[in-house]
PDB file of C-alpha atoms in Angstrom:
ATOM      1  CA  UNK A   1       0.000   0.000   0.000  1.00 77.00           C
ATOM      2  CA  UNK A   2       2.715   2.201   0.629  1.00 85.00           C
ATOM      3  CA  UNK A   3       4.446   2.225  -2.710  1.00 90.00           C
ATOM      4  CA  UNK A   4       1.168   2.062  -4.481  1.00 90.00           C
ATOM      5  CA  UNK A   5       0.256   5.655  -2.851  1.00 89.00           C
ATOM      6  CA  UNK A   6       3.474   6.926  -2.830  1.00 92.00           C
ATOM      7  CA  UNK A   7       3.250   6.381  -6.840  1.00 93.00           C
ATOM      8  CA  UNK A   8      -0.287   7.953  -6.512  1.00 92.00           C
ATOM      9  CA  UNK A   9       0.980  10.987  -4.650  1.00 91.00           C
ATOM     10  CA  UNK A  10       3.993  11.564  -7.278  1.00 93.00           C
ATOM     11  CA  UNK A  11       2.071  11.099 -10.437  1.00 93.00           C
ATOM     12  CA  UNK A  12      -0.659  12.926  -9.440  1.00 89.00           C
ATOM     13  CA  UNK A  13       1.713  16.094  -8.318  1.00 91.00           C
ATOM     14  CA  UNK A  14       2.907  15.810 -11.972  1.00 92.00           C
ATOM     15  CA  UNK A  15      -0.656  15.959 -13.496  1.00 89.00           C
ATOM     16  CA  UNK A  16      -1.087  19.188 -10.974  1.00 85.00           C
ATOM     17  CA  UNK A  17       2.029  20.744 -11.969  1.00 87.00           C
ATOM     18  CA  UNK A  18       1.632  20.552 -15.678  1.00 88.00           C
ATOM     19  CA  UNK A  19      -2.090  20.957 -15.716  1.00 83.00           C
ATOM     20  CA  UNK A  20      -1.420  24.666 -13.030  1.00 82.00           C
ATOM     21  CA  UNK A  21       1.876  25.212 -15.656  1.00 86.00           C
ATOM     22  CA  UNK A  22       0.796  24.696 -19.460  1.00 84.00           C
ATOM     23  CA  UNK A  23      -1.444  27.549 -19.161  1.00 72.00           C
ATOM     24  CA  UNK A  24      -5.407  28.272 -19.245  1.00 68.00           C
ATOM     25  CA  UNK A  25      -6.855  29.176 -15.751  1.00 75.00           C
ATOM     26  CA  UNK A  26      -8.344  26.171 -13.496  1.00 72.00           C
ATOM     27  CA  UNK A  27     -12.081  27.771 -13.448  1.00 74.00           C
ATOM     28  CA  UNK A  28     -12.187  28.457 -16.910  1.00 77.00           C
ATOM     29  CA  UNK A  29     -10.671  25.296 -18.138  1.00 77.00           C
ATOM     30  CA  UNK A  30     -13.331  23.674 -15.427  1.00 77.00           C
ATOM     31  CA  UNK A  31     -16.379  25.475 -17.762  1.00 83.00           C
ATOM     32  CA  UNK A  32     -15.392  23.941 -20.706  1.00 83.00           C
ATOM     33  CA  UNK A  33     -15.242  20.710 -18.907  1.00 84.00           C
ATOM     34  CA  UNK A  34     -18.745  20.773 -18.303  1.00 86.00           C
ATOM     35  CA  UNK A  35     -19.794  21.933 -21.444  1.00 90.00           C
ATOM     36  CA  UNK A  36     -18.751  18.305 -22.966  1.00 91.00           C
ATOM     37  CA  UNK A  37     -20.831  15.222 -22.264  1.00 93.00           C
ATOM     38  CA  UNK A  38     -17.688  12.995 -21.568  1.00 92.00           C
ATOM     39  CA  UNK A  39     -16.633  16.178 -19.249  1.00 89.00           C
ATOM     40  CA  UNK A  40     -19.437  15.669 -17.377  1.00 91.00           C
ATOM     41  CA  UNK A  41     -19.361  11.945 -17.119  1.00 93.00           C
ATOM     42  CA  UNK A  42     -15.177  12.262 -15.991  1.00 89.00           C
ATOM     43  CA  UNK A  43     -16.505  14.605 -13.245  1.00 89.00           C
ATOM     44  CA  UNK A  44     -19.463  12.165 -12.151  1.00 92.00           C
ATOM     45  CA  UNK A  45     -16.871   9.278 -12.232  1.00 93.00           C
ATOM     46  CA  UNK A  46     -14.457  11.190 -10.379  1.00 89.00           C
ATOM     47  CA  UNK A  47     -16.880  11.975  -7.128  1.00 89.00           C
ATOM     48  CA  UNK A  48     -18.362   8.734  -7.284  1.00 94.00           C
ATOM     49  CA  UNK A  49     -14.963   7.456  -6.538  1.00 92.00           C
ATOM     50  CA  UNK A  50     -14.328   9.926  -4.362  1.00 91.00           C
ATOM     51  CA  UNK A  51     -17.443   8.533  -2.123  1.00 93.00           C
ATOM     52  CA  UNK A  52     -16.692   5.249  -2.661  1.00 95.00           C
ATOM     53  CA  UNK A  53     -13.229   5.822  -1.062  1.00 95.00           C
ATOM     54  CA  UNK A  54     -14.217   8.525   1.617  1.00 96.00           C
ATOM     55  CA  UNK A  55     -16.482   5.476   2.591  1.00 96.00           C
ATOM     56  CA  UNK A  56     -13.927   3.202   2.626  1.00 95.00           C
ATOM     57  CA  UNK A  57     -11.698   5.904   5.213  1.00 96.00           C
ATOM     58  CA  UNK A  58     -14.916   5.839   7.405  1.00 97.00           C
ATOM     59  CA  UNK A  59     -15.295   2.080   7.598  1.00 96.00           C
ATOM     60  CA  UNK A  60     -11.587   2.478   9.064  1.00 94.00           C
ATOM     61  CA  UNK A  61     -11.303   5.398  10.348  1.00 94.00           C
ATOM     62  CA  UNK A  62     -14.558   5.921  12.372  1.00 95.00           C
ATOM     63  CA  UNK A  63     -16.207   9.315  11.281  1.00 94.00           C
ATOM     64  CA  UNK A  64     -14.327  11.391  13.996  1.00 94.00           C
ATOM     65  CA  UNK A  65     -11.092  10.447  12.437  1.00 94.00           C
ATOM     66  CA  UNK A  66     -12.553  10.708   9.006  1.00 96.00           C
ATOM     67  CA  UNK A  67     -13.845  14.231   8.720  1.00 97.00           C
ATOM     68  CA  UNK A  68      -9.972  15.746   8.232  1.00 96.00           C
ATOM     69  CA  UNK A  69      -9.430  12.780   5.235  1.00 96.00           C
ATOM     70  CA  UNK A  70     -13.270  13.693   3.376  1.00 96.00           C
ATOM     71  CA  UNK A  71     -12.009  17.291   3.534  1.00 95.00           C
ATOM     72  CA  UNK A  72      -9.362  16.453   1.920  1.00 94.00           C
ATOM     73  CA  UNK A  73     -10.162  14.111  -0.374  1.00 94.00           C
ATOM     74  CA  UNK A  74     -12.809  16.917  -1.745  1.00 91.00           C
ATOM     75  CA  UNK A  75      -9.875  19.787  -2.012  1.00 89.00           C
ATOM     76  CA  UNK A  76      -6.921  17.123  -3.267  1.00 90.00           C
ATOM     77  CA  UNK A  77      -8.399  14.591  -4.963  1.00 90.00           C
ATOM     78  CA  UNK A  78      -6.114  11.311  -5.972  1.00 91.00           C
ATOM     79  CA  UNK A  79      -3.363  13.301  -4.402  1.00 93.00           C
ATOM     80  CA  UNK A  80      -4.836  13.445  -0.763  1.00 94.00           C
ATOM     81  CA  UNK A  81      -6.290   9.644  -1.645  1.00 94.00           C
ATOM     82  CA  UNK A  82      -2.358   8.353  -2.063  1.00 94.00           C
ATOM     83  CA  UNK A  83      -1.090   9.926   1.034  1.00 94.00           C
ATOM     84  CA  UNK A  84      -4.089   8.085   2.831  1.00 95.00           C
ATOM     85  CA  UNK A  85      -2.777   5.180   1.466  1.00 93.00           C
ATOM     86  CA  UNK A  86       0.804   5.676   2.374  1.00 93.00           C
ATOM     87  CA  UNK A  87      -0.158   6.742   5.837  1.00 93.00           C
ATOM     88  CA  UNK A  88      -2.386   3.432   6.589  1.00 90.00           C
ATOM     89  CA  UNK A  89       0.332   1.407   4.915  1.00 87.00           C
ATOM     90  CA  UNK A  90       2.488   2.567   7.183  1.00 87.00           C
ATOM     91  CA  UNK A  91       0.456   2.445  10.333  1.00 85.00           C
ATOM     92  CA  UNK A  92      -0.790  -1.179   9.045  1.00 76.00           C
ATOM     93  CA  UNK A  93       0.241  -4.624  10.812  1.00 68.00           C
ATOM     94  CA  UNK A  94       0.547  -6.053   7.289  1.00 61.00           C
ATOM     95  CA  UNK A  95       3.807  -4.691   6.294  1.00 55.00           C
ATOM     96  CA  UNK A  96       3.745  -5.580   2.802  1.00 53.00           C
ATOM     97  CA  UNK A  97       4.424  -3.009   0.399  1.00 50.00           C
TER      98      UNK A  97
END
């Protein structure tokens, strides 16, 4: 689990990088999104997973616990989801990698 969000974490801070870099501002960019019919299906993909694995942090986490990861998961995306899985890997009893 570690390496796998550790590999998360990194390419997703690449897909930030060059997607804040190559130019075109985030809320614009976001509008055209929408416009598109496969834009819109990306973004109800997206959140779906998002639930799915903000439910997954509450079946482990207990909700108290939880609230800081939804949070995050909602503002950072894959990003915030691979440094959950790094930090449970690491806080795991199964050790492997």
């Amino acid at each position: 689990m570690k390496l796998l969000g550790v590999s998360v974490m990194v390419l997703m801070a690449v897909a930030l990088s060059y997607g804040f870099t190559s130019g075109g501002g985030f809320f614009e960019s976001g509008s055209d999104l929408v416009q598109m019919p496969w834009g819109r299906v990306t973004i109800v993909d997206l959140y779906l997973a998002l639930a799915l694995f903000g439910a997954w942090i509450v079946r482990r986490e207990g909700w108290k616990r939880s609230v800081p990861w939804l949070v995050g998961l909602v503002v950072g995306g894959s990003l915030v989801a691979g440094l959950y899985l790094f930090v449970s890997g690491t806080r795991s009893s199964d050790q492997a990698t």
